[in-house]
Coordinates of C-alpha atoms in Angstrom, one line a residue:
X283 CA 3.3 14.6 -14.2
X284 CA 0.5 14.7 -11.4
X285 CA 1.7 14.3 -7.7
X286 CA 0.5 11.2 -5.6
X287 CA 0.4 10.1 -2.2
X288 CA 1.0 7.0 -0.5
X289 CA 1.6 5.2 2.8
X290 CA 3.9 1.8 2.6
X291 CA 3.2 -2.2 3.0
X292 CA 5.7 -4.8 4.5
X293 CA 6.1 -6.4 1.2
X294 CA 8.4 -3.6 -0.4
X295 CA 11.1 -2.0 0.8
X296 CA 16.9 9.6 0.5
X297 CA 18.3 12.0 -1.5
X298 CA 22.0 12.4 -1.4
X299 CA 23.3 16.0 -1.1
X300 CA 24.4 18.3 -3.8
X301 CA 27.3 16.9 -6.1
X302 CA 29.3 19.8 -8.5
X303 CA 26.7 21.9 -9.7
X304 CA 23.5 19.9 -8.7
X305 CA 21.9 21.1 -5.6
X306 CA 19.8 19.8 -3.4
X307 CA 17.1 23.0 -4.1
X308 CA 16.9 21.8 -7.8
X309 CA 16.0 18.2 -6.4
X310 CA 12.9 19.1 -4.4
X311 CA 11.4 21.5 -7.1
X312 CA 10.0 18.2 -8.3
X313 CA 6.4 17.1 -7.2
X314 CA 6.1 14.1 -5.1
X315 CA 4.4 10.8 -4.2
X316 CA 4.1 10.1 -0.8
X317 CA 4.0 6.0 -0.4
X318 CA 3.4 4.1 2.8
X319 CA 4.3 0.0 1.6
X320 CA 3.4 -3.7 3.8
X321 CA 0.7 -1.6 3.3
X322 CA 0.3 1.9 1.8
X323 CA -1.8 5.1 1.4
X324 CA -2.1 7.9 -1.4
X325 CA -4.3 10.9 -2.4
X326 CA -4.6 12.4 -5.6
X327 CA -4.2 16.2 -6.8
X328 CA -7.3 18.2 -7.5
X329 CA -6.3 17.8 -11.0
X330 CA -6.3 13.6 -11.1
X331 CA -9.0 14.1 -8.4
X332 CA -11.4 16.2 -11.1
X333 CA -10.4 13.9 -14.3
X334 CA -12.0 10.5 -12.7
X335 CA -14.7 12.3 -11.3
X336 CA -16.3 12.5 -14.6
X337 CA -15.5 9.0 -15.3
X338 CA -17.4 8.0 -12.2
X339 CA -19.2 4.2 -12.3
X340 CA -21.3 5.5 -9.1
X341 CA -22.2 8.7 -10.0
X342 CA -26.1 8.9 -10.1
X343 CA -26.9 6.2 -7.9
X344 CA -29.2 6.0 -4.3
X345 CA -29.3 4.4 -1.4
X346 CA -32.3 3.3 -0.3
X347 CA -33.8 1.5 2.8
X348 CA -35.6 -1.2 2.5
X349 CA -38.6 -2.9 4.8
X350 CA -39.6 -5.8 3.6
X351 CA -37.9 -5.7 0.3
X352 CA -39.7 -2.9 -0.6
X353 CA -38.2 0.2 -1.8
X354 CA -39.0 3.3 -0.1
X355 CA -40.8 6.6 -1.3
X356 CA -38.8 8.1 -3.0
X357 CA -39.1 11.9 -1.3
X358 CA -38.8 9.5 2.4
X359 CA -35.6 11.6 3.2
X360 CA -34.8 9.7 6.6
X361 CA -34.7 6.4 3.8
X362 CA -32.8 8.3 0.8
X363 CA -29.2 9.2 0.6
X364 CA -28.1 10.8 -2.8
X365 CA -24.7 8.8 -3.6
X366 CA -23.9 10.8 -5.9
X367 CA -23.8 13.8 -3.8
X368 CA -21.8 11.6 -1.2
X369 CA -19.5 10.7 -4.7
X370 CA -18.9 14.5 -5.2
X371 CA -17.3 15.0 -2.0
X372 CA -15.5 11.9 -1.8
X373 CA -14.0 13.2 -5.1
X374 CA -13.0 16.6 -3.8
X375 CA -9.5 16.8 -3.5
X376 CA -8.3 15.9 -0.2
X377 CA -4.9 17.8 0.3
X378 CA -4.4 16.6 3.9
X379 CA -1.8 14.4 3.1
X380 CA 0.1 16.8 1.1
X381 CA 0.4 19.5 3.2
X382 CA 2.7 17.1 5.4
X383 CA 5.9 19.2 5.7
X384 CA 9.0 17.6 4.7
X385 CA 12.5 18.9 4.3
X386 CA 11.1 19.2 0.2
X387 CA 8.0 20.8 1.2
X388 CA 5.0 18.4 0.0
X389 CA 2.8 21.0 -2.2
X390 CA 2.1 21.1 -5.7
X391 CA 2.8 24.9 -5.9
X392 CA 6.3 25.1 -6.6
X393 CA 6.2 28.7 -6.0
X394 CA 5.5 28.0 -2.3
X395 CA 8.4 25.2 -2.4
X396 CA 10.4 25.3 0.7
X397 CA 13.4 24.9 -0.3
X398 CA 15.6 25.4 3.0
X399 CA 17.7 22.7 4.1
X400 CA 17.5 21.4 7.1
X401 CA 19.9 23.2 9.5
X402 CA 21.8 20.0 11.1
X403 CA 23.0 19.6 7.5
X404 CA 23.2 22.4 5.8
X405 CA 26.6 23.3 5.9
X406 CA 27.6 19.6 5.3
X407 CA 29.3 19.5 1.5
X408 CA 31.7 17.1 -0.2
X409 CA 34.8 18.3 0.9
X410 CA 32.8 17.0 4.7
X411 CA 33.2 13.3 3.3
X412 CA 36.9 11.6 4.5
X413 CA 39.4 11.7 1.3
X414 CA 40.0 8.5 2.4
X415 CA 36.2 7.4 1.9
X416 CA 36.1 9.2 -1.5
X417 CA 39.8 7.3 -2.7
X418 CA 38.0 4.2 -1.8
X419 CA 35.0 4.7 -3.1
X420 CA 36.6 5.0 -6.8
X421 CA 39.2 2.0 -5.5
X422 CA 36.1 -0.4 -5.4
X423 CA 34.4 1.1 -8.4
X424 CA 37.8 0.3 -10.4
X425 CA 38.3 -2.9 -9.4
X426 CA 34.4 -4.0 -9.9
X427 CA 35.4 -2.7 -13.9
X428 CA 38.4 -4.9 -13.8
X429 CA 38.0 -7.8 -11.6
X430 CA 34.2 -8.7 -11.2
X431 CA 32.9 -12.0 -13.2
X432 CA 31.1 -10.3 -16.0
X433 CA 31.5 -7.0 -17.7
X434 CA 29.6 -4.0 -16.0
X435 CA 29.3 -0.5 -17.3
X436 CA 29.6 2.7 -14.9
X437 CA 26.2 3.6 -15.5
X438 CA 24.9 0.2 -13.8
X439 CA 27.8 0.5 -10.7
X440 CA 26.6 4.3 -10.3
X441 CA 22.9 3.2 -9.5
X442 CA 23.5 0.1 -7.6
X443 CA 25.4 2.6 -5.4
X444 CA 22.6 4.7 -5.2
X445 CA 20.1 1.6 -4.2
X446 CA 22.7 0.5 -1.6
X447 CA 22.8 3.7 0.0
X448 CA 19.4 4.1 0.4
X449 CA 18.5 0.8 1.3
X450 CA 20.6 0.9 4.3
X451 CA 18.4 3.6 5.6
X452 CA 15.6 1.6 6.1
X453 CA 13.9 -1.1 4.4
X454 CA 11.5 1.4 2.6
X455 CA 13.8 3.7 0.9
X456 CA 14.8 3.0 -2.6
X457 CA 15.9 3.8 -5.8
X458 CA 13.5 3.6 -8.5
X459 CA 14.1 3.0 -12.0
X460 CA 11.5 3.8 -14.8
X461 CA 9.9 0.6 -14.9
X462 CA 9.7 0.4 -11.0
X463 CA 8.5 3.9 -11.2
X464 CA 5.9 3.7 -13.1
X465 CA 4.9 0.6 -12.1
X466 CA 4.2 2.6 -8.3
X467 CA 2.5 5.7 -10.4
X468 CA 0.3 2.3 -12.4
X469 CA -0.7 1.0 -8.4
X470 CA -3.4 3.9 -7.6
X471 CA -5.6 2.6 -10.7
X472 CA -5.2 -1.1 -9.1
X473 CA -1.9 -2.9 -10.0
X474 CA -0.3 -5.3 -7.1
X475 CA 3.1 -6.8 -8.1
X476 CA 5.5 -10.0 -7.0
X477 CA 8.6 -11.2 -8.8
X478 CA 7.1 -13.7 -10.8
X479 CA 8.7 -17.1 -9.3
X480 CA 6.8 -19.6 -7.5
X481 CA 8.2 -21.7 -4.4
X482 CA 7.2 -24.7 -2.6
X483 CA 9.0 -26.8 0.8
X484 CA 10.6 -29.3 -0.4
X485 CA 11.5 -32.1 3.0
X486 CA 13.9 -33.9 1.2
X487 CA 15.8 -31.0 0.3
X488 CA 15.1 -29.7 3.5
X489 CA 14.6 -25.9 1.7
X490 CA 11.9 -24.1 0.1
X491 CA 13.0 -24.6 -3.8
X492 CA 11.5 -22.1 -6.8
X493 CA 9.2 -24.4 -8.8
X494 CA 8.4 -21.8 -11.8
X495 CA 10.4 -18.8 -13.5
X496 CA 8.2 -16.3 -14.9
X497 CA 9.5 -15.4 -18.2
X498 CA 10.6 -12.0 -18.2
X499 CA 10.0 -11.6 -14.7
X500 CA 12.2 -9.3 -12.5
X501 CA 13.6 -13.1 -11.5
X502 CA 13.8 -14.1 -14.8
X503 CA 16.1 -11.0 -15.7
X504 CA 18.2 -11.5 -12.6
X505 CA 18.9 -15.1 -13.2
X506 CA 16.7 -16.8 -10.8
X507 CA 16.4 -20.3 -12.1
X508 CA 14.1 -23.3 -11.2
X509 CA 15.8 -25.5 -8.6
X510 CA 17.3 -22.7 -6.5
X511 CA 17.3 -22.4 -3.0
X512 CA 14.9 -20.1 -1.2
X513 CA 16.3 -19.1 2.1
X514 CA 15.1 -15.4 3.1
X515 CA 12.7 -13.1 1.9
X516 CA 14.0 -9.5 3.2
X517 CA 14.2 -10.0 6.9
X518 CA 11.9 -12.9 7.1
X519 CA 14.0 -16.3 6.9
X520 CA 12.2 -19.1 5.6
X521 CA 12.1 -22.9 7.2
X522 CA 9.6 -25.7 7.3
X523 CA 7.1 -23.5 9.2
X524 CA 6.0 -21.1 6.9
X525 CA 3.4 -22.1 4.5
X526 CA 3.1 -21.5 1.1
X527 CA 0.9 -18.4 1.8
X528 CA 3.3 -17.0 4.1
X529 CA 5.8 -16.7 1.2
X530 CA 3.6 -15.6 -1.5
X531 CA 2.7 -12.5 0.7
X532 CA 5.9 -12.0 1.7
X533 CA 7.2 -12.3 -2.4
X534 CA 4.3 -9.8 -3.2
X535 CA 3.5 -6.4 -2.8
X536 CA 2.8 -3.0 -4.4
X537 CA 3.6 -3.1 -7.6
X538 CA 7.1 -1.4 -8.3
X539 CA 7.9 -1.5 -5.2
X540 CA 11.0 -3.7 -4.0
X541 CA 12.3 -6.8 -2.5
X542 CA 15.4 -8.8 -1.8
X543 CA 16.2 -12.1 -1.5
X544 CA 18.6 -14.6 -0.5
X545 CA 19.0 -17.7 -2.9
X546 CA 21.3 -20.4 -3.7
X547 CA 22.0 -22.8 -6.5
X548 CA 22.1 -26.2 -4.3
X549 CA 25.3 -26.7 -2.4
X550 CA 26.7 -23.6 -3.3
X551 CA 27.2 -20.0 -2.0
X552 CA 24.1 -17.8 -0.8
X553 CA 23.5 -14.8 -2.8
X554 CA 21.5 -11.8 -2.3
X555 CA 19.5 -10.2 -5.1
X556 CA 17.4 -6.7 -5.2
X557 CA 14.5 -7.6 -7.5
X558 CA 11.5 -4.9 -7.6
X559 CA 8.0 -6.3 -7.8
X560 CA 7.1 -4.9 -11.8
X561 CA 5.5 -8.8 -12.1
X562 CA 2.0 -6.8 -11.8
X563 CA -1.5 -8.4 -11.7
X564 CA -4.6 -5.6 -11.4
X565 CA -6.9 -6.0 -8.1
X566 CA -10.6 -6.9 -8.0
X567 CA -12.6 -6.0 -5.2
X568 CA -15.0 -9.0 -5.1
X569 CA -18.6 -8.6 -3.3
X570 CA -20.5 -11.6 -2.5
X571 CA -24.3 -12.0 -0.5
X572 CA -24.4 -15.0 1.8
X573 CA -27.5 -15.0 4.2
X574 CA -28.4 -11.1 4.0
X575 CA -24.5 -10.3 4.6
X576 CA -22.3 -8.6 2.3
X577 CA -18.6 -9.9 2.5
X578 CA -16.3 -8.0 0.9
X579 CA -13.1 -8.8 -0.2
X580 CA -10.8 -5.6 -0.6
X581 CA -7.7 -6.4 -1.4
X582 CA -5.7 -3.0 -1.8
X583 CA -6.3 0.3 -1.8
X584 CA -6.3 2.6 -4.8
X585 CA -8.0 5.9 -6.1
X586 CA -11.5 4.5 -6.9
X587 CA -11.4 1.8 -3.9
X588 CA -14.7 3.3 -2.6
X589 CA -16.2 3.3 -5.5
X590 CA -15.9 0.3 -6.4
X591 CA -16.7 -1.3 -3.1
X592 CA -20.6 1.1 -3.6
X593 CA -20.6 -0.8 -7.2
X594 CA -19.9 -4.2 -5.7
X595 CA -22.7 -3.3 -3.1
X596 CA -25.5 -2.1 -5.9
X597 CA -24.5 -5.6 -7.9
X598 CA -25.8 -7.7 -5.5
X599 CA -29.4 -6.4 -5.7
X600 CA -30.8 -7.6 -2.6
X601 CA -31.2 -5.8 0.8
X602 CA -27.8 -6.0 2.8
X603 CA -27.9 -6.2 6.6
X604 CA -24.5 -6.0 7.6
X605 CA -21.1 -6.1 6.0
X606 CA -17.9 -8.6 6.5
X607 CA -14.9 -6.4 5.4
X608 CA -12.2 -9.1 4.6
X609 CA -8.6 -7.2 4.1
X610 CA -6.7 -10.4 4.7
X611 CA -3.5 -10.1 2.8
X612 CA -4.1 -6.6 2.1
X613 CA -1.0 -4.4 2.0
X614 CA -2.1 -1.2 2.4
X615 CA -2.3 1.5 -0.6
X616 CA -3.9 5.2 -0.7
X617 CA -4.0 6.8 2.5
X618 CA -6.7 9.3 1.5
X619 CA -8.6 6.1 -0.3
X620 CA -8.8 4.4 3.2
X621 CA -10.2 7.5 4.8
X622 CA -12.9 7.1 2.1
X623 CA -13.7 4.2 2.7
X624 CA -14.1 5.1 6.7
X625 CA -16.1 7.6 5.6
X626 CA -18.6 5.3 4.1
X627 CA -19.2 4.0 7.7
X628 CA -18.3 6.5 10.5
X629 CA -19.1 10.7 10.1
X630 CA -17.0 13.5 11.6
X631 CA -14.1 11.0 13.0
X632 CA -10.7 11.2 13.1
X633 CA -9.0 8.5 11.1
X634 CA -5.1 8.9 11.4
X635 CA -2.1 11.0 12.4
X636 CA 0.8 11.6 10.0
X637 CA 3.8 13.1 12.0
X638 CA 6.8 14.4 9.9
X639 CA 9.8 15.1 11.6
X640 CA 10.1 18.6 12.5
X641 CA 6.4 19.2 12.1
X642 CA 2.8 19.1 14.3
X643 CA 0.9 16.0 13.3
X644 CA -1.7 16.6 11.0
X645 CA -5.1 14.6 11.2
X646 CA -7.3 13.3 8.7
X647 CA -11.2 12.8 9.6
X648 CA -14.0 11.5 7.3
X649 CA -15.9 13.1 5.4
X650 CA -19.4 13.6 4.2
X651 CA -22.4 11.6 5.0
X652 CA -21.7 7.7 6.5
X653 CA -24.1 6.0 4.3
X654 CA -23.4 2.6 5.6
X655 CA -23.4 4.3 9.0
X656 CA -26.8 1.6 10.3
X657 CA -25.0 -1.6 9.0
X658 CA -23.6 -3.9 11.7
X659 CA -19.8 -4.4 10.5
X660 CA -17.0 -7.0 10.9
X661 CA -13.6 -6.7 9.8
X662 CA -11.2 -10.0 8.6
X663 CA -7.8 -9.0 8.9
X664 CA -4.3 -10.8 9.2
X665 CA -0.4 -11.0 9.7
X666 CA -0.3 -9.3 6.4
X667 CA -2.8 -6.7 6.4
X668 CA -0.8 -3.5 6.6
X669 CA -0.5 0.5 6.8
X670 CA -3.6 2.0 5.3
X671 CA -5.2 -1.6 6.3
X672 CA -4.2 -0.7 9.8
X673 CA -5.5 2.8 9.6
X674 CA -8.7 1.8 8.4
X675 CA -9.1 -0.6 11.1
X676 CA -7.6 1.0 14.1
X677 CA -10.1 4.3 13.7
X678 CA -13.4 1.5 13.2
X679 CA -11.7 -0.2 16.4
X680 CA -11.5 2.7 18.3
X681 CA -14.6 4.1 17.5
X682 CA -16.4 0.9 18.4
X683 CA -17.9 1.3 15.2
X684 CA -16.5 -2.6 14.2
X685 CA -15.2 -5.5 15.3
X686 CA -11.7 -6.3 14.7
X687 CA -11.4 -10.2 14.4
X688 CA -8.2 -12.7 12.8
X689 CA -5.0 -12.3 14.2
X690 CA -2.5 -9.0 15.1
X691 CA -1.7 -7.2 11.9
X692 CA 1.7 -6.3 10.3
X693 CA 2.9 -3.3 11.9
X694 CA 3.6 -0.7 9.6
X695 CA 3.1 3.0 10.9
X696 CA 5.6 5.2 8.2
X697 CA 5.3 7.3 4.9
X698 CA 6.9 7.0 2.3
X699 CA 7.4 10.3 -0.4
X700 CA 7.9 9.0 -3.9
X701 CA 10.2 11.7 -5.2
X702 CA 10.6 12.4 -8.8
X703 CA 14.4 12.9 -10.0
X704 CA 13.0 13.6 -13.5
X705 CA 10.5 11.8 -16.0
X706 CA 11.7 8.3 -15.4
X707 CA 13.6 7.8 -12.4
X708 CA 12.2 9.1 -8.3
X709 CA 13.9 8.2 -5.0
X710 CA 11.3 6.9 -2.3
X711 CA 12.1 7.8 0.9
X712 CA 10.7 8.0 4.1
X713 CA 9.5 11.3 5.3
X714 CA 7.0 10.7 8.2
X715 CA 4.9 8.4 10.6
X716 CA 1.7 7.7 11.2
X717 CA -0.6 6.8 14.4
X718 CA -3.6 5.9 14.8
X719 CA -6.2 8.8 15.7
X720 CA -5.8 8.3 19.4
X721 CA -2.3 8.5 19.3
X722 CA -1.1 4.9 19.2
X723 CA 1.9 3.4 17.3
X724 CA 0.9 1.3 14.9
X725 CA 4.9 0.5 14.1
X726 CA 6.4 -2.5 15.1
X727 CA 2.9 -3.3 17.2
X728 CA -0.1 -3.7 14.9
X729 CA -3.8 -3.8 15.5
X730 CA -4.6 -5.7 18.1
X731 CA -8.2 -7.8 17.1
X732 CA -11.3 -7.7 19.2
X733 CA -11.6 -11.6 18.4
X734 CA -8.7 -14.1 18.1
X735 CA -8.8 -16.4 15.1
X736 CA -5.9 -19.0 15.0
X737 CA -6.0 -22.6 12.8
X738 CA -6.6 -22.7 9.0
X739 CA -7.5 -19.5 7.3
X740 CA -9.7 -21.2 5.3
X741 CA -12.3 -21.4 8.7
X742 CA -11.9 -17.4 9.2
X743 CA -14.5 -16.4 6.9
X744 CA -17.3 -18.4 8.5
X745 CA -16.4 -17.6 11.7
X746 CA -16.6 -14.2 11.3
X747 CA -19.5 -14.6 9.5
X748 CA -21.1 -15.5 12.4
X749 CA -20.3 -13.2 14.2
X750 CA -22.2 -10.4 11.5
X751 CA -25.2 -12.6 11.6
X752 CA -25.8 -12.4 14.9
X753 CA -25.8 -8.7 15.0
X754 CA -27.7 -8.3 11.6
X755 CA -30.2 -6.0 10.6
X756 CA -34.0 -7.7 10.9
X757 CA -34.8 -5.4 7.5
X758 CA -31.8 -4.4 5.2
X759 CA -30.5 -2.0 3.2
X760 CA -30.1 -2.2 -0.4
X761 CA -28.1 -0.2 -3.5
X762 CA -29.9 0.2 -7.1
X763 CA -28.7 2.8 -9.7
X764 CA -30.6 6.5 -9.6
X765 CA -32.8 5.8 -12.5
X766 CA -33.5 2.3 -11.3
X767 CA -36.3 4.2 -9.1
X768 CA -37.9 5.8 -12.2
X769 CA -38.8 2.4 -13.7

């Protein structure tokens, strides 16, 4: 099992101490994926780092300048960058993230494991908890077996408990069971997830009403029917004044990850449920030319997110003179993966601070050559980009290096470590913040934009295609595969 790490989005959501002869030591021998969810960030292990690198779509490909849609000679060296070279060290491992300290020591060595406990609890043990707590504790457990509506086995009651108690740490910590966690291990290739139920407003109703039950879906298995009542998604209660977007994104997130919601059948009693997002759909990052500019639509990000943005580039097969980077929507993903992507436009930079608790933040800067370094650039976001959205766009904000235009972002600045428990079951849990490079909270504030877009979405694109155009490039720059140059 190869360690990842992440840091979280605002559409998903600790480890308990020792118990009889488990300890906590045994616990953080495990290896670790560090998730930040709305948005989130991860960086692979040398190992996972080294097995795509041979797998690599780019690898092999230039970059070259053109004038006048011509391609340059190819020994100009002020006109030819060597992606793959450029590939190669986005591909090193970038351990940065890892060697966050925690309380379980974030390294894949477990011979250098720290294992001490932290010294406000390390004398705290069971006999700590009230008797009183502890008689009833079992007192609810036995009357759940003997009173609740439908039959429920100790097994289920024992990990309910342990979701309950960690989601009343924050709404990021949870308890993850095989499918969820697999489904979050699945996200670095590409997978975003919902619950699989669709909702509309309905006026005469007066509610937001689920229109369509996935079959099988997380809602499916928890009894969500068509006709119930939507009334709050997590913390985000829903009324005539959310549209239809609003609740998708708020319903949708990284795959695995979790949500709850309050529902009713009509007229009757609100109920709660705890659904995890395992509903997944993979992620496309789509490229498109309009007028010499490159708008590109990135939607999450995973291990190969720069990689694939370079491909989506060399597809269009025209000269590019500057780039409309739409993460609208985008809940974050790979940490490390949006540092890549920075790198593809800013050299030696700090990108983000990660601050653990009892730890000195640690920094992490681009890397390599910024091959799209000359290209004017414009960044799309929203309400709903998040996390590593944030980080990406904070560091091109405070470099000057882009302009920030839409509306104020989420607002999630903290990292979540996945932590394995064994083979099918890990406890995510969070472990540190982030800030941007500068220092600032990105928590509970967001990303300010440069520009304020407000209306219909739908107009945001244009309008911030504008604004690229009027900076563009009078000759551009285009992509075409290493051998293309041989032909």
């Amino acid at each position: 099992m190869q360690p990842i790490s992440f840091a979280r989005s605002f559409l998903s959501k600790g480890l308990s101490k020792s118990v009889g002869k488990v300890s906590v030591a045994s616990i953080v021998l495990q290896p670790i994926i560090l998730i930040g969810v709305l948005g989130c960030a991860i960086s692979v292990n040398a190992q996972a780092a080294a097995s795509t690198n041979n797998d690599n779509p780019t690898n092999g490909l230039q970059l070259i300048s053109l004038n006048a849609d011509e391609i340059a000679d190819e020994n100009d060296t002020d006109n030819l960058s060597n992606i793959a070279d450029m590939l190669d060290v986005a591909d090193e491992p970038d351990d940065s993230i890892d060697s966050v300290p925690d309380e379980s020591a974030l390294t894949d060595d477990a011979d250098n494991i720290d294992t001490e406990i932290p010294a406000e609890v390390a004398q705290v043990s069971l006999n700590a908890i009230s008797p009183e707590t502890l008689k009833t504790f079992v007192a609810v457990v036995d009357l759940v077996r003997r009173q609740y509506v439908d039959a429920v086995n100790d097994e289920e009651l024992f990990s309910n408990a342990m979701s309950g108690m960690l989601t009343k740490l924050d709404s990021h910590a949870e308890f993850l069971d095989a499918e969820a966690y697999e489904n979050l291990r699945a996200f670095t290739e590409g997978d975003v997830g919902d619950i699989g139920i669709k909702v509309n407003y309905q006026p005469e109703a007066g509610y937001w009403v689920v229109t369509e039950v996935i079959d099988d879906s997380p809602a499916d298995k928890k009894g969500i029917a068509v006709g119930d009542y939507l009334h709050q998604i997590d913390e985000f209660k829903l009324d005539e004044g959310r549209q239809v977007n609003d609740v998708e994104q708020l319903l949708t997130g990284i795959a695995g990850t979790q949500v709850d919601i309050i529902t009713s059948k009509a007229g009757r009693r609100k109920h709660t449920t705890t659904l995890q997002r395992n509903n997944s759909h993979p992620q496309i990052i789509e490229t498109k030319l309009v007028d010499g500019i490159a708008i590109v639509k990135l939607p999450a990000f995973q291990n190969n997110s720069r990689e694939k943005l370079l491909e989506g580039l060399i597809n269009l097969n025209a000269p590019i003179s500057g780039i409309l980077l739409d993460m609208r929507d985008n809940p974050g993903g790979v940490l490390t993966s949006a540092v890549s992507v920075a790198s593809l436009f800013m050299d030696d930079t700090d990108v983000v601070q990660v601050q653990a608790r009892q730890n000195k933040s640690r920094v992490l800067s681009t890397q390599g050559d910024a091959i799209l370094k000359p290209l004017p650039l414009v960044v799309l976001q929203n309400r709903y980009s998040a996390s590593a959205a944030e980080v990406l766009a904070s560091s091109l904000q405070a470099q000057k290096r882009a302009t920030i235009i839409g509306e104020v972002s989420y607002g999630k600045g903290s990292v979540q470590s996945v932590i394995p428990l064994n083979d099918e079951q890990a406890v995510k849990l969070t472990v540190a913040n982030y800030m941007t490079a500068a220092g600032k909270q990105i928590d509970e504030i967001g990303v300010e934009p440069d520009v304020t877009l407000s209306g219909s979405e739908n107009t945001w694109e244009q309008q911030a295609l504008e604004i690229v155009k009027a900076r563009a490039l009078g000759s551009g720059i285009r992509f075409v595969r290493k051998n293309a140059t041989k032909e």
